[in-house]
Short mmCIF file of C-alpha atoms in Angstrom, two decimals:
data_model
loop_
_atom_site.label_atom_id
_atom_site.label_comp_id
_atom_site.label_asym_id
_atom_site.label_seq_id
_atom_site.Cartn_x
_atom_site.Cartn_y
_atom_site.Cartn_z
CA LYS A 1 0.03 0.02 -0.07
CA GLU A 2 1.47 3.56 -0.82
CA GLN A 3 2.27 5.74 2.01
CA LYS A 4 0.77 9.20 1.36
CA PRO A 5 1.89 12.55 2.97
CA GLU A 6 -0.58 14.13 5.63
CA ARG A 7 -0.68 17.35 3.58
CA ASN A 8 -1.24 17.76 0.01
CA LEU A 9 1.38 18.33 -2.44
CA GLN A 10 0.43 21.86 -3.20
CA SER A 11 0.87 22.86 0.38
CA ILE A 12 4.16 21.29 0.56
CA ALA A 13 5.19 23.09 -2.80
CA GLU A 14 4.34 26.46 -1.04
CA GLU A 15 6.15 25.65 2.09
CA ARG A 16 9.27 25.00 -0.04
CA VAL A 17 9.04 28.23 -1.80
CA GLY A 18 8.37 30.14 1.23
CA ARG A 19 11.51 28.56 2.93
CA ARG A 20 13.63 29.71 0.11
CA LEU A 21 12.40 33.07 -0.43
CA LYS A 22 12.11 34.47 3.28
CA GLY A 23 11.94 38.07 2.19
CA LEU A 24 8.42 37.58 0.27
CA ARG A 25 5.09 36.47 1.41
CA VAL A 26 3.01 33.36 -0.07
CA LEU A 27 -0.30 34.57 -1.09
CA ASN A 28 -1.80 31.48 -3.16
CA SER A 29 -0.81 28.81 -5.55
CA TYR A 30 -2.18 27.00 -8.51
CA TRP A 31 -1.78 23.82 -10.35
CA VAL A 32 0.17 24.19 -13.62
CA CYS A 33 0.81 20.73 -14.98
CA GLU A 34 1.99 17.19 -14.03
CA ASP A 35 4.02 14.34 -15.60
CA SER A 36 4.36 10.84 -14.31
CA THR A 37 6.55 11.80 -11.75
CA TYR A 38 6.02 15.42 -10.50
CA LYS A 39 3.30 17.86 -10.13
CA TYR A 40 3.99 21.57 -10.84
CA PHE A 41 2.42 24.56 -8.84
CA GLU A 42 2.95 27.88 -9.62
CA VAL A 43 3.16 30.10 -6.29
CA ILE A 44 1.84 33.67 -6.09
CA MET A 45 4.37 35.51 -3.78
CA ILE A 46 4.27 39.32 -2.90
CA ASP A 47 7.02 41.57 -1.60
CA PRO A 48 5.48 43.37 1.50
CA PHE A 49 8.14 46.04 1.46
CA HIS A 50 6.95 47.27 -2.04
CA LYS A 51 5.49 50.93 -2.28
CA ALA A 52 2.56 49.49 -4.59
CA ILE A 53 1.62 46.79 -2.24
CA ARG A 54 1.80 49.00 1.02
CA ARG A 55 -0.37 51.63 -0.71
CA ASP A 56 -2.96 49.35 -2.20
CA ALA A 57 -5.73 49.21 0.35
CA LYS A 58 -7.00 45.75 -0.84
CA ILE A 59 -3.71 43.85 -0.37
CA ASN A 60 -1.72 45.67 2.13
CA TRP A 61 -3.11 43.26 4.99
CA ILE A 62 -0.24 40.94 3.85
CA CYS A 63 2.29 43.47 4.98
CA ARG A 64 1.45 43.08 8.71
CA PRO A 65 3.81 41.11 10.92
CA VAL A 66 1.38 38.60 11.62
CA MET A 67 1.20 37.41 7.97
CA LYS A 68 4.86 35.99 8.03
CA HIS A 69 5.25 32.40 6.73
CA ARG A 70 1.37 31.97 6.46
CA GLU A 71 2.35 28.95 4.32
CA LEU A 72 4.19 27.23 7.37
CA ARG A 73 1.13 27.54 9.55
CA GLY A 74 -1.41 26.28 6.99
CA LEU A 75 -3.07 29.57 6.36
CA THR A 76 -3.21 29.54 2.51
CA LYS A 77 -5.77 27.86 0.64
CA ALA A 78 -4.09 24.48 0.17
CA GLY A 79 -3.01 24.62 3.81
CA LYS A 80 -6.55 25.21 5.08
CA SER A 81 -7.91 22.32 2.85
CA SER A 82 -5.33 19.69 4.46
CA ARG A 83 -6.35 21.05 7.88
CA GLY A 84 -10.26 20.36 7.23
CA LEU A 85 -11.33 23.66 7.69
CA GLY A 86 -13.92 25.60 5.53
CA HIS A 87 -16.06 22.65 4.16
CA GLY A 88 -19.55 23.63 5.56
CA HIS A 89 -21.49 22.52 8.55
CA LYS A 90 -21.24 18.61 8.22
CA PHE A 91 -17.53 19.09 8.85
CA ASN A 92 -17.85 20.31 12.51
CA GLN A 93 -14.90 18.35 13.91
CA THR A 94 -12.65 21.18 13.05
CA GLN A 95 -14.81 23.78 14.64
CA GLY A 96 -12.47 26.41 16.52
CA GLY A 97 -9.47 26.17 14.46
CA SER A 98 -8.35 22.43 14.66
CA ARG A 99 -9.37 18.82 15.62
CA ARG A 100 -7.39 19.24 18.81
CA ALA A 101 -9.32 22.35 19.65
CA CYS A 102 -12.88 20.85 19.05
CA TRP A 103 -11.88 17.63 21.00
CA LEU A 104 -10.51 19.53 23.71
CA ARG A 105 -13.50 21.89 24.04
CA LYS A 106 -16.05 18.80 24.00
CA ASN A 107 -14.25 16.60 26.36
CA SER A 108 -13.34 19.25 29.21
CA LEU A 109 -15.79 20.27 31.90
CA LYS A 110 -16.23 23.77 32.20
CA LEU A 111 -17.82 25.08 35.64
CA ARG A 112 -18.69 28.79 36.40
CA ARG A 113 -17.35 30.18 39.38
CA LYS A 114 -20.72 30.90 41.24
CA ARG A 115 -22.83 27.73 41.26
#
């Protein structure tokens, strides 16, 4: 039986590019082509210190320090799909950000102070 990676290949490709080009931010990526051995993805990267990006109100959210290495934390579209986020109401085992957070919330007893 073939052993498959836990995350999809697109997310792994984004991570590899993000590690190489540390000064740029990964916005997203898309599939380009594939052959019998490899899949090829094009990764869209943004320079957060470019004046055109900083002045544009629609995209300057990526210049904030909290947006560093989104691809390593699974915050791009490909990363979110492997984490099981954003698939609708039937996929509620990842409610609250992750499977672990959901499990912890459902399995811990919370008692109010005055009872």
